[in-house]
């Protein structure tokens, strides 16, 4: 189904945003509701289900935090995320230096966290049962952990030297966090540990001869602005402004050396890419100019380019229940990419005309009558 993804002529997403779309998220509970965040601070909530029951339909916007809303973000919304366990709450962060926790039903902020610098990225663990920490990457090199339960933002992870452009919790270990920074480094942390940092990923896998002293322990030769775990949490995909994408073994920290070729990446901020879920093999969907590049995660093969946007693609999100993809762009549009329906195979040969011996043995009567046994 992923190999046959195409721009769907029968499905539109209602156009609400008057400026570029930076971030999308589909809730994991039902896979039905999608959030989008725009560069004008607006957040829109869509219902992806076909309520019209007609083949052609538009995914309707149910509600939005528009420009006239008293609590709207003042600047660009960079990340939106549903609360992983139910749709009653969602989160948003913005260049206005705030992270907001929203009550979905009232569209009022239940809590607001303020930071000293621009917020590039935030993430809540999809699997955590023992903590409610939101990791936040800002213009500061310190990674902030905000506790939803206490409302405090006291926990800090120190180790990066420049701004933190992307953060992602492991979908396998609830205390493990990956962070990507403009300092060319990707760090894995165990947030229970005092020192915190488990490992700093090294593109040269410790071979000192290949690394100059300043490039030692760097994941990329440029700003690292995108991170995405595979769904089993065993691997981590990173992307940098060196036009490279790298796949890491997340338990050993080893660079697997998969070659994806040149992955053009001119984003000055976090790049929101995604990995398929429940596919074999798994695919990565990476914004690539005004297109979306589709790669096979473990071989590095570029499968196809999905073209349809008129301007830079900023984000894409995968809908695992139906293997669909949604993408948001600077052109103010959200596009739905749906697997093409295959042509049915002509049914010339009816089973009645087949000679008996050609029947699949699985369908043959395998019972023995009791008379034969005696």
C-alpha positions as YAML, in Angstrom:
chain: A
units: angstrom
residues:
- id: 1
  name: UNK
  ca: [0.00, 0.00, 0.00]
- id: 2
  name: UNK
  ca: [2.81, 2.41, 0.78]
- id: 3
  name: UNK
  ca: [4.43, 1.75, -2.60]
- id: 4
  name: UNK
  ca: [1.20, 2.84, -4.31]
- id: 5
  name: UNK
  ca: [0.68, 6.09, -2.34]
- id: 6
  name: UNK
  ca: [-0.63, 8.86, -4.57]
- id: 7
  name: UNK
  ca: [-2.25, 12.24, -4.22]
- id: 8
  name: UNK
  ca: [-5.87, 11.38, -3.67]
- id: 9
  name: UNK
  ca: [-8.35, 13.04, -6.01]
- id: 10
  name: UNK
  ca: [-11.31, 12.10, -3.82]
- id: 11
  name: UNK
  ca: [-10.12, 13.42, -0.49]
- id: 12
  name: UNK
  ca: [-9.48, 17.03, 0.46]
- id: 13
  name: UNK
  ca: [-8.47, 18.49, 3.78]
- id: 14
  name: UNK
  ca: [-10.46, 21.65, 4.44]
- id: 15
  name: UNK
  ca: [-8.29, 24.69, 3.83]
- id: 16
  name: UNK
  ca: [-8.31, 26.84, 6.96]
- id: 17
  name: UNK
  ca: [-4.71, 28.02, 7.35]
- id: 18
  name: UNK
  ca: [-3.86, 31.38, 5.82]
- id: 19
  name: UNK
  ca: [-0.13, 30.78, 6.21]
- id: 20
  name: UNK
  ca: [2.33, 27.90, 6.00]
- id: 21
  name: UNK
  ca: [1.74, 24.66, 7.92]
- id: 22
  name: UNK
  ca: [4.68, 23.61, 10.11]
- id: 23
  name: UNK
  ca: [3.49, 20.61, 12.05]
- id: 24
  name: UNK
  ca: [0.88, 17.82, 11.98]
- id: 25
  name: UNK
  ca: [-0.06, 15.09, 14.44]
- id: 26
  name: UNK
  ca: [-2.65, 12.30, 14.32]
- id: 27
  name: UNK
  ca: [-3.84, 10.98, 17.66]
- id: 28
  name: UNK
  ca: [-2.77, 7.37, 18.35]
- id: 29
  name: UNK
  ca: [-5.96, 6.28, 20.10]
- id: 30
  name: UNK
  ca: [-8.34, 6.05, 17.12]
- id: 31
  name: UNK
  ca: [-6.17, 7.50, 14.35]
- id: 32
  name: UNK
  ca: [-9.11, 9.75, 13.50]
- id: 33
  name: UNK
  ca: [-8.31, 13.30, 14.64]
- id: 34
  name: UNK
  ca: [-5.45, 15.42, 13.27]
- id: 35
  name: UNK
  ca: [-3.91, 18.63, 14.58]
- id: 36
  name: UNK
  ca: [-2.08, 21.20, 12.47]
- id: 37
  name: UNK
  ca: [-0.03, 24.21, 13.53]
- id: 38
  name: UNK
  ca: [0.66, 27.22, 11.30]
- id: 39
  name: UNK
  ca: [3.34, 29.85, 10.99]
- id: 40
  name: UNK
  ca: [0.74, 32.48, 12.02]
- id: 41
  name: UNK
  ca: [0.17, 30.74, 15.38]
- id: 42
  name: UNK
  ca: [-3.15, 29.13, 14.37]
- id: 43
  name: UNK
  ca: [-3.96, 25.54, 15.40]
- id: 44
  name: UNK
  ca: [-6.67, 23.53, 13.61]
- id: 45
  name: UNK
  ca: [-8.27, 20.22, 14.61]
- id: 46
  name: UNK
  ca: [-9.58, 17.99, 11.78]
- id: 47
  name: UNK
  ca: [-11.74, 14.87, 11.64]
- id: 48
  name: UNK
  ca: [-10.23, 12.52, 9.05]
- id: 49
  name: UNK
  ca: [-13.22, 10.18, 8.99]
- id: 50
  name: UNK
  ca: [-15.53, 10.18, 5.99]
- id: 51
  name: UNK
  ca: [-18.79, 11.25, 7.57]
- id: 52
  name: UNK
  ca: [-20.52, 11.87, 4.22]
- id: 53
  name: UNK
  ca: [-20.19, 8.19, 3.22]
- id: 54
  name: UNK
  ca: [-19.57, 9.42, -0.36]
- id: 55
  name: UNK
  ca: [-16.43, 8.38, -2.25]
- id: 56
  name: UNK
  ca: [-15.35, 12.04, -2.62]
- id: 57
  name: UNK
  ca: [-15.21, 13.99, 0.62]
- id: 58
  name: UNK
  ca: [-13.48, 16.71, 2.56]
- id: 59
  name: UNK
  ca: [-11.90, 16.14, 5.97]
- id: 60
  name: UNK
  ca: [-13.66, 18.81, 8.01]
- id: 61
  name: UNK
  ca: [-12.06, 21.17, 10.49]
- id: 62
  name: UNK
  ca: [-13.93, 20.64, 13.78]
- id: 63
  name: UNK
  ca: [-12.50, 23.68, 15.56]
- id: 64
  name: UNK
  ca: [-9.49, 25.96, 15.65]
- id: 65
  name: UNK
  ca: [-7.49, 28.28, 17.87]
- id: 66
  name: UNK
  ca: [-7.62, 31.19, 15.43]
- id: 67
  name: UNK
  ca: [-5.98, 34.61, 15.39]
- id: 68
  name: UNK
  ca: [-8.85, 36.11, 17.39]
- id: 69
  name: UNK
  ca: [-8.63, 33.50, 20.19]
- id: 70
  name: UNK
  ca: [-7.38, 35.15, 23.42]
- id: 71
  name: UNK
  ca: [-4.80, 32.38, 24.02]
- id: 72
  name: UNK
  ca: [-3.52, 31.96, 20.45]
- id: 73
  name: UNK
  ca: [0.27, 31.65, 20.05]
- id: 74
  name: UNK
  ca: [1.75, 35.01, 19.06]
- id: 75
  name: UNK
  ca: [4.25, 33.54, 16.60]
- id: 76
  name: UNK
  ca: [4.78, 30.42, 14.53]
- id: 77
  name: UNK
  ca: [3.63, 27.10, 16.01]
- id: 78
  name: UNK
  ca: [6.50, 24.65, 15.50]
- id: 79
  name: UNK
  ca: [5.14, 21.47, 17.13]
- id: 80
  name: UNK
  ca: [1.70, 20.10, 17.99]
- id: 81
  name: UNK
  ca: [1.20, 16.77, 19.71]
- id: 82
  name: UNK
  ca: [-1.80, 14.91, 21.08]
- id: 83
  name: UNK
  ca: [-1.63, 13.58, 24.61]
- id: 84
  name: UNK
  ca: [-0.70, 9.94, 23.85]
- id: 85
  name: UNK
  ca: [-3.41, 8.30, 25.96]
- id: 86
  name: UNK
  ca: [-6.62, 10.15, 25.10]
- id: 87
  name: UNK
  ca: [-7.88, 12.93, 22.84]
- id: 88
  name: UNK
  ca: [-9.02, 15.19, 25.69]
- id: 89
  name: UNK
  ca: [-5.72, 17.04, 25.70]
- id: 90
  name: UNK
  ca: [-3.10, 18.27, 23.23]
- id: 91
  name: UNK
  ca: [0.09, 20.33, 23.38]
- id: 92
  name: UNK
  ca: [1.61, 23.05, 21.22]
- id: 93
  name: UNK
  ca: [4.88, 24.98, 21.26]
- id: 94
  name: UNK
  ca: [5.90, 28.09, 19.43]
- id: 95
  name: UNK
  ca: [8.51, 30.67, 18.56]
- id: 96
  name: UNK
  ca: [6.70, 32.84, 21.14]
- id: 97
  name: UNK
  ca: [8.75, 30.89, 23.77]
- id: 98
  name: UNK
  ca: [5.72, 29.07, 25.18]
- id: 99
  name: UNK
  ca: [4.52, 25.47, 25.47]
- id: 100
  name: UNK
  ca: [0.76, 25.23, 25.98]
- id: 101
  name: UNK
  ca: [-1.28, 22.31, 27.30]
- id: 102
  name: UNK
  ca: [-4.80, 22.51, 25.84]
- id: 103
  name: UNK
  ca: [-8.11, 21.06, 26.95]
- id: 104
  name: UNK
  ca: [-9.55, 19.78, 23.66]
- id: 105
  name: UNK
  ca: [-13.18, 20.22, 24.69]
- id: 106
  name: UNK
  ca: [-12.99, 23.82, 25.82]
- id: 107
  name: UNK
  ca: [-10.01, 24.89, 23.63]
- id: 108
  name: UNK
  ca: [-8.59, 26.63, 26.71]
- id: 109
  name: UNK
  ca: [-5.02, 26.23, 27.96]
- id: 110
  name: UNK
  ca: [-4.90, 24.08, 31.09]
- id: 111
  name: UNK
  ca: [-1.25, 25.06, 31.61]
- id: 112
  name: UNK
  ca: [1.44, 27.20, 30.00]
- id: 113
  name: UNK
  ca: [5.22, 26.83, 30.32]
- id: 114
  name: UNK
  ca: [7.42, 29.82, 29.43]
- id: 115
  name: UNK
  ca: [11.04, 29.61, 28.25]
- id: 116
  name: UNK
  ca: [13.87, 32.06, 27.73]
- id: 117
  name: UNK
  ca: [14.21, 31.29, 24.03]
- id: 118
  name: UNK
  ca: [12.36, 30.16, 20.95]
- id: 119
  name: UNK
  ca: [10.87, 26.65, 21.27]
- id: 120
  name: UNK
  ca: [11.82, 24.43, 18.31]
- id: 121
  name: UNK
  ca: [10.43, 21.09, 19.38]
- id: 122
  name: UNK
  ca: [8.70, 19.25, 22.20]
- id: 123
  name: UNK
  ca: [7.65, 15.64, 22.71]
- id: 124
  name: UNK
  ca: [5.71, 13.47, 25.17]
- id: 125
  name: UNK
  ca: [6.59, 9.79, 25.51]
- id: 126
  name: UNK
  ca: [4.17, 7.50, 23.67]
- id: 127
  name: UNK
  ca: [4.81, 4.68, 26.16]
- id: 128
  name: UNK
  ca: [5.46, 6.28, 29.57]
- id: 129
  name: UNK
  ca: [3.38, 5.01, 32.47]
- id: 130
  name: UNK
  ca: [5.58, 6.21, 35.35]
- id: 131
  name: UNK
  ca: [6.23, 9.82, 34.30]
- id: 132
  name: UNK
  ca: [4.47, 12.71, 32.56]
- id: 133
  name: UNK
  ca: [7.51, 14.59, 31.29]
- id: 134
  name: UNK
  ca: [7.46, 16.75, 28.18]
- id: 135
  name: UNK
  ca: [10.92, 17.19, 26.66]
- id: 136
  name: UNK
  ca: [11.48, 20.63, 25.16]
- id: 137
  name: UNK
  ca: [14.19, 21.79, 22.75]
- id: 138
  name: UNK
  ca: [14.79, 25.55, 22.67]
- id: 139
  name: UNK
  ca: [17.36, 28.14, 21.63]
- id: 140
  name: UNK
  ca: [19.21, 27.25, 24.84]
- id: 141
  name: UNK
  ca: [21.61, 24.27, 24.75]
- id: 142
  name: UNK
  ca: [19.89, 22.94, 27.88]
- id: 143
  name: UNK
  ca: [17.13, 20.40, 27.29]
- id: 144
  name: UNK
  ca: [14.15, 21.19, 29.54]
- id: 145
  name: UNK
  ca: [11.85, 18.56, 31.02]
- id: 146
  name: UNK
  ca: [8.41, 19.84, 32.05]
- id: 147
  name: UNK
  ca: [6.35, 17.76, 34.43]
- id: 148
  name: UNK
  ca: [2.65, 17.73, 33.58]
- id: 149
  name: UNK
  ca: [1.74, 16.43, 37.03]
- id: 150
  name: UNK
  ca: [3.48, 19.11, 39.07]
- id: 151
  name: UNK
  ca: [3.42, 21.90, 36.47]
- id: 152
  name: UNK
  ca: [7.12, 22.56, 37.12]
- id: 153
  name: UNK
  ca: [9.96, 22.70, 34.63]
- id: 154
  name: UNK
  ca: [12.79, 22.04, 37.04]
- id: 155
  name: UNK
  ca: [14.62, 19.18, 35.35]
- id: 156
  name: UNK
  ca: [17.42, 20.15, 32.93]
- id: 157
  name: UNK
  ca: [19.73, 18.00, 30.77]
- id: 158
  name: UNK
  ca: [23.09, 19.67, 30.13]
- id: 159
  name: UNK
  ca: [25.59, 18.64, 27.48]
- id: 160
  name: UNK
  ca: [24.76, 20.28, 24.16]
- id: 161
  name: UNK
  ca: [26.69, 23.41, 23.16]
- id: 162
  name: UNK
  ca: [24.11, 25.02, 20.88]
- id: 163
  name: UNK
  ca: [20.34, 25.20, 20.37]
- id: 164
  name: UNK
  ca: [18.34, 21.97, 20.48]
- id: 165
  name: UNK
  ca: [16.35, 21.56, 17.26]
- id: 166
  name: UNK
  ca: [14.61, 18.20, 17.78]
- id: 167
  name: UNK
  ca: [13.69, 15.92, 20.70]
- id: 168
  name: UNK
  ca: [12.12, 12.46, 20.71]
- id: 169
  name: UNK
  ca: [11.37, 9.93, 23.42]
- id: 170
  name: UNK
  ca: [12.14, 6.28, 22.70]
- id: 171
  name: UNK
  ca: [9.01, 4.25, 21.91]
- id: 172
  name: UNK
  ca: [10.70, 1.32, 23.68]
- id: 173
  name: UNK
  ca: [12.16, 2.67, 26.94]
- id: 174
  name: UNK
  ca: [10.11, 5.28, 28.75]
- id: 175
  name: UNK
  ca: [13.09, 7.04, 30.35]
- id: 176
  name: UNK
  ca: [15.25, 7.28, 27.21]
- id: 177
  name: UNK
  ca: [15.27, 10.54, 25.25]
- id: 178
  name: UNK
  ca: [17.08, 11.49, 22.02]
- id: 179
  name: UNK
  ca: [18.02, 15.11, 21.31]
- id: 180
  name: UNK
  ca: [19.49, 16.74, 18.19]
- id: 181
  name: UNK
  ca: [21.34, 20.03, 18.20]
- id: 182
  name: UNK
  ca: [22.90, 22.69, 15.99]
- id: 183
  name: UNK
  ca: [26.23, 21.59, 17.56]
- id: 184
  name: UNK
  ca: [26.24, 18.60, 15.11]
- id: 185
  name: UNK
  ca: [25.54, 16.21, 17.96]
- id: 186
  name: UNK
  ca: [22.81, 13.73, 18.84]
- id: 187
  name: UNK
  ca: [22.65, 12.63, 22.47]
- id: 188
  name: UNK
  ca: [20.73, 9.81, 24.13]
- id: 189
  name: UNK
  ca: [19.75, 10.40, 27.76]
- id: 190
  name: UNK
  ca: [18.35, 8.36, 30.62]
- id: 191
  name: UNK
  ca: [16.40, 11.02, 32.48]
- id: 192
  name: UNK
  ca: [16.64, 9.09, 35.78]
- id: 193
  name: UNK
  ca: [20.42, 9.45, 35.89]
- id: 194
  name: UNK
  ca: [22.06, 12.44, 37.55]
- id: 195
  name: UNK
  ca: [24.54, 12.95, 34.71]
- id: 196
  name: UNK
  ca: [21.80, 12.05, 32.26]
- id: 197
  name: UNK
  ca: [23.75, 11.44, 29.07]
- id: 198
  name: UNK
  ca: [23.99, 7.78, 28.04]
- id: 199
  name: UNK
  ca: [25.87, 8.32, 24.80]
- id: 200
  name: UNK
  ca: [26.75, 10.85, 22.11]
- id: 201
  name: UNK
  ca: [26.34, 9.34, 18.65]
- id: 202
  name: UNK
  ca: [29.53, 9.24, 16.57]
- id: 203
  name: UNK
  ca: [29.26, 9.00, 12.78]
- id: 204
  name: UNK
  ca: [32.75, 7.41, 12.62]
- id: 205
  name: UNK
  ca: [31.91, 4.70, 15.18]
- id: 206
  name: UNK
  ca: [34.96, 5.57, 17.25]
- id: 207
  name: UNK
  ca: [37.53, 5.35, 14.42]
- id: 208
  name: UNK
  ca: [39.73, 8.27, 15.41]
- id: 209
  name: UNK
  ca: [41.67, 8.24, 12.11]
- id: 210
  name: UNK
  ca: [38.57, 9.36, 10.20]
- id: 211
  name: UNK
  ca: [37.58, 12.17, 12.52]
- id: 212
  name: UNK
  ca: [39.34, 15.47, 12.98]
- id: 213
  name: UNK
  ca: [39.47, 16.51, 16.62]
- id: 214
  name: UNK
  ca: [36.54, 18.93, 16.33]
- id: 215
  name: UNK
  ca: [34.43, 16.38, 14.43]
- id: 216
  name: UNK
  ca: [34.88, 13.68, 17.08]
- id: 217
  name: UNK
  ca: [31.57, 12.42, 18.45]
- id: 218
  name: UNK
  ca: [29.48, 14.28, 15.91]
- id: 219
  name: UNK
  ca: [26.47, 12.67, 14.26]
- id: 220
  name: UNK
  ca: [26.56, 15.02, 11.24]
- id: 221
  name: UNK
  ca: [28.86, 17.63, 9.71]
- id: 222
  name: UNK
  ca: [26.26, 20.32, 10.20]
- id: 223
  name: UNK
  ca: [23.24, 21.21, 12.28]
- id: 224
  name: UNK
  ca: [21.22, 18.11, 13.22]
- id: 225
  name: UNK
  ca: [17.61, 19.19, 12.81]
- id: 226
  name: UNK
  ca: [15.55, 16.01, 12.60]
- id: 227
  name: UNK
  ca: [15.11, 12.81, 14.63]
- id: 228
  name: UNK
  ca: [12.76, 9.88, 14.31]
- id: 229
  name: UNK
  ca: [12.74, 6.48, 16.01]
- id: 230
  name: UNK
  ca: [11.57, 3.36, 14.20]
- id: 231
  name: UNK
  ca: [8.37, 2.10, 15.81]
- id: 232
  name: UNK
  ca: [10.09, -0.71, 17.70]
- id: 233
  name: UNK
  ca: [12.57, 1.82, 19.11]
- id: 234
  name: UNK
  ca: [15.55, -0.28, 17.98]
- id: 235
  name: UNK
  ca: [16.82, 2.27, 15.48]
- id: 236
  name: UNK
  ca: [17.01, 6.05, 15.26]
- id: 237
  name: UNK
  ca: [17.03, 8.04, 12.02]
- id: 238
  name: UNK
  ca: [18.68, 11.49, 12.04]
- id: 239
  name: UNK
  ca: [18.93, 14.19, 9.42]
- id: 240
  name: UNK
  ca: [21.34, 17.11, 9.18]
- id: 241
  name: UNK
  ca: [22.15, 20.18, 7.12]
- id: 242
  name: UNK
  ca: [25.12, 18.24, 5.68]
- id: 243
  name: UNK
  ca: [22.44, 16.76, 3.35]
- id: 244
  name: UNK
  ca: [22.82, 13.39, 5.01]
- id: 245
  name: UNK
  ca: [20.43, 11.03, 6.75]
- id: 246
  name: UNK
  ca: [21.85, 8.42, 9.12]
- id: 247
  name: UNK
  ca: [20.42, 5.30, 10.74]
- id: 248
  name: UNK
  ca: [21.70, 4.37, 14.20]
- id: 249
  name: UNK
  ca: [21.35, 1.29, 16.36]
- id: 250
  name: UNK
  ca: [19.73, 2.96, 19.37]
- id: 251
  name: UNK
  ca: [20.99, 0.48, 21.97]
- id: 252
  name: UNK
  ca: [24.66, 0.42, 20.89]
- id: 253
  name: UNK
  ca: [24.77, 3.92, 19.39]
- id: 254
  name: UNK
  ca: [26.41, 2.48, 16.28]
- id: 255
  name: UNK
  ca: [26.11, 4.18, 12.88]
- id: 256
  name: UNK
  ca: [24.68, 1.41, 10.64]
- id: 257
  name: UNK
  ca: [26.23, 3.13, 7.58]
- id: 258
  name: UNK
  ca: [23.09, 2.86, 5.44]
- id: 259
  name: UNK
  ca: [23.59, 5.21, 2.47]
- id: 260
  name: UNK
  ca: [20.56, 7.31, 1.52]
- id: 261
  name: UNK
  ca: [22.47, 9.45, -0.97]
- id: 262
  name: UNK
  ca: [22.10, 13.22, -0.85]
- id: 263
  name: UNK
  ca: [19.08, 14.22, 1.25]
- id: 264
  name: UNK
  ca: [18.64, 17.94, 0.54]
- id: 265
  name: UNK
  ca: [17.87, 19.75, 3.77]
- id: 266
  name: UNK
  ca: [17.93, 23.52, 3.87]
- id: 267
  name: UNK
  ca: [15.65, 23.94, 6.88]
- id: 268
  name: UNK
  ca: [16.87, 26.56, 9.33]
- id: 269
  name: UNK
  ca: [14.80, 24.94, 12.09]
- id: 270
  name: UNK
  ca: [13.53, 21.46, 13.02]
- id: 271
  name: UNK
  ca: [12.59, 19.19, 10.10]
- id: 272
  name: UNK
  ca: [9.49, 17.08, 10.77]
- id: 273
  name: UNK
  ca: [9.81, 13.73, 8.99]
- id: 274
  name: UNK
  ca: [8.25, 10.38, 9.81]
- id: 275
  name: UNK
  ca: [8.61, 6.59, 9.52]
- id: 276
  name: UNK
  ca: [5.86, 4.18, 8.50]
- id: 277
  name: UNK
  ca: [4.35, 1.86, 11.06]
- id: 278
  name: UNK
  ca: [3.40, -1.77, 10.56]
- id: 279
  name: UNK
  ca: [4.99, -2.06, 7.11]
- id: 280
  name: UNK
  ca: [7.60, -4.54, 6.02]
- id: 281
  name: UNK
  ca: [10.03, -3.08, 5.08]
- id: 282
  name: UNK
  ca: [9.60, 0.24, 6.90]
- id: 283
  name: UNK
  ca: [9.72, 3.51, 4.94]
- id: 284
  name: UNK
  ca: [10.87, 7.02, 5.81]
- id: 285
  name: UNK
  ca: [8.92, 10.02, 4.48]
- id: 286
  name: UNK
  ca: [11.17, 13.07, 4.31]
- id: 287
  name: UNK
  ca: [10.19, 16.60, 3.20]
- id: 288
  name: UNK
  ca: [12.46, 17.36, 0.23]
- id: 289
  name: UNK
  ca: [11.85, 20.83, -1.21]
- id: 290
  name: UNK
  ca: [8.27, 20.90, -2.50]
- id: 291
  name: UNK
  ca: [8.14, 17.06, -2.59]
- id: 292
  name: UNK
  ca: [8.28, 14.21, -0.10]
- id: 293
  name: UNK
  ca: [11.04, 11.64, -0.61]
- id: 294
  name: UNK
  ca: [10.16, 8.04, 0.31]
- id: 295
  name: UNK
  ca: [13.12, 5.87, 1.37]
- id: 296
  name: UNK
  ca: [13.39, 2.26, 2.48]
- id: 297
  name: UNK
  ca: [14.76, 2.67, 6.00]
- id: 298
  name: UNK
  ca: [17.13, -0.30, 6.11]
- id: 299
  name: UNK
  ca: [18.50, -0.29, 2.54]
- id: 300
  name: UNK
  ca: [18.60, 3.46, 1.88]
- id: 301
  name: UNK
  ca: [16.84, 3.10, -1.46]
- id: 302
  name: UNK
  ca: [14.93, 6.15, -2.70]
- id: 303
  name: UNK
  ca: [11.60, 4.61, -3.74]
- id: 304
  name: UNK
  ca: [9.71, 7.62, -5.07]
- id: 305
  name: UNK
  ca: [9.10, 11.36, -4.78]
- id: 306
  name: UNK
  ca: [5.56, 12.42, -3.90]
- id: 307
  name: UNK
  ca: [4.87, 15.65, -5.80]
- id: 308
  name: UNK
  ca: [1.80, 17.83, -5.38]
- id: 309
  name: UNK
  ca: [2.65, 20.80, -3.16]
- id: 310
  name: UNK
  ca: [3.44, 24.21, -4.68]
- id: 311
  name: UNK
  ca: [6.00, 25.20, -2.09]
- id: 312
  name: UNK
  ca: [8.32, 23.83, 0.60]
- id: 313
  name: UNK
  ca: [6.95, 20.83, 2.53]
- id: 314
  name: UNK
  ca: [7.50, 21.31, 6.27]
- id: 315
  name: UNK
  ca: [6.03, 18.19, 7.82]
- id: 316
  name: UNK
  ca: [4.37, 14.86, 7.19]
- id: 317
  name: UNK
  ca: [2.56, 12.36, 9.39]
- id: 318
  name: UNK
  ca: [1.70, 8.69, 8.82]
- id: 319
  name: UNK
  ca: [-1.71, 7.16, 9.53]
- id: 320
  name: UNK
  ca: [-0.90, 3.51, 10.34]
- id: 321
  name: UNK
  ca: [-4.43, 2.08, 10.36]
- id: 322
  name: UNK
  ca: [-4.85, 2.68, 6.62]
- id: 323
  name: UNK
  ca: [-1.22, 3.34, 5.58]
- id: 324
  name: UNK
  ca: [-2.00, 6.90, 4.56]
- id: 325
  name: UNK
  ca: [0.21, 9.98, 4.64]
- id: 326
  name: UNK
  ca: [-0.68, 13.62, 5.28]
- id: 327
  name: UNK
  ca: [1.72, 16.46, 4.50]
- id: 328
  name: UNK
  ca: [1.74, 20.17, 5.35]
- id: 329
  name: UNK
  ca: [3.45, 22.88, 3.36]
- id: 330
  name: UNK
  ca: [4.34, 26.53, 3.13]
- id: 331
  name: UNK
  ca: [1.62, 26.68, 0.40]
- id: 332
  name: UNK
  ca: [-1.03, 26.56, 3.21]
- id: 333
  name: UNK
  ca: [-2.33, 23.17, 2.02]
- id: 334
  name: UNK
  ca: [-2.55, 19.81, 3.74]
- id: 335
  name: UNK
  ca: [-2.51, 16.99, 1.19]
- id: 336
  name: UNK
  ca: [-3.73, 13.41, 1.67]
- id: 337
  name: UNK
  ca: [-1.68, 10.64, 0.05]
- id: 338
  name: UNK
  ca: [-3.74, 7.45, -0.18]
- id: 339
  name: UNK
  ca: [-2.76, 4.01, -1.53]
- id: 340
  name: UNK
  ca: [-4.12, 3.63, -5.08]
- id: 341
  name: UNK
  ca: [-6.75, 0.94, -5.39]
- id: 342
  name: UNK
  ca: [-5.42, -1.85, -7.58]
- id: 343
  name: UNK
  ca: [-7.38, -2.97, -10.63]
- id: 344
  name: UNK
  ca: [-9.20, -6.22, -9.87]
- id: 345
  name: UNK
  ca: [-7.67, -9.28, -11.56]
- id: 346
  name: UNK
  ca: [-9.99, -10.47, -14.36]
- id: 347
  name: UNK
  ca: [-11.96, -13.44, -13.08]
- id: 348
  name: UNK
  ca: [-12.02, -15.53, -16.30]
- id: 349
  name: UNK
  ca: [-11.52, -18.91, -14.74]
- id: 350
  name: UNK
  ca: [-14.37, -19.97, -12.55]
- id: 351
  name: UNK
  ca: [-13.64, -22.76, -10.11]
- id: 352
  name: UNK
  ca: [-16.31, -25.02, -11.58]
- id: 353
  name: UNK
  ca: [-14.40, -25.36, -14.85]
- id: 354
  name: UNK
  ca: [-11.21, -26.46, -13.06]
- id: 355
  name: UNK
  ca: [-10.44, -30.18, -13.08]
- id: 356
  name: UNK
  ca: [-10.76, -31.60, -9.57]
- id: 357
  name: UNK
  ca: [-7.07, -32.32, -9.03]
- id: 358
  name: UNK
  ca: [-6.22, -28.60, -9.36]
- id: 359
  name: UNK
  ca: [-8.18, -27.67, -6.26]
- id: 360
  name: UNK
  ca: [-6.04, -26.37, -3.46]
- id: 361
  name: UNK
  ca: [-5.53, -29.33, -1.09]
- id: 362
  name: UNK
  ca: [-6.45, -27.03, 1.78]
- id: 363
  name: UNK
  ca: [-10.03, -26.94, 0.50]
- id: 364
  name: UNK
  ca: [-10.33, -30.72, -0.04]
- id: 365
  name: UNK
  ca: [-12.31, -32.82, 2.35]
- id: 366
  name: UNK
  ca: [-9.69, -34.32, 4.62]
- id: 367
  name: UNK
  ca: [-12.08, -36.25, 6.88]
- id: 368
  name: UNK
  ca: [-11.96, -40.01, 6.71]
- id: 369
  name: UNK
  ca: [-15.22, -41.85, 7.15]
- id: 370
  name: UNK
  ca: [-15.31, -44.29, 10.03]
- id: 371
  name: UNK
  ca: [-16.00, -47.16, 7.61]
- id: 372
  name: UNK
  ca: [-12.53, -46.88, 6.05]
- id: 373
  name: UNK
  ca: [-10.75, -47.07, 9.37]
- id: 374
  name: UNK
  ca: [-11.88, -50.52, 10.33]
...
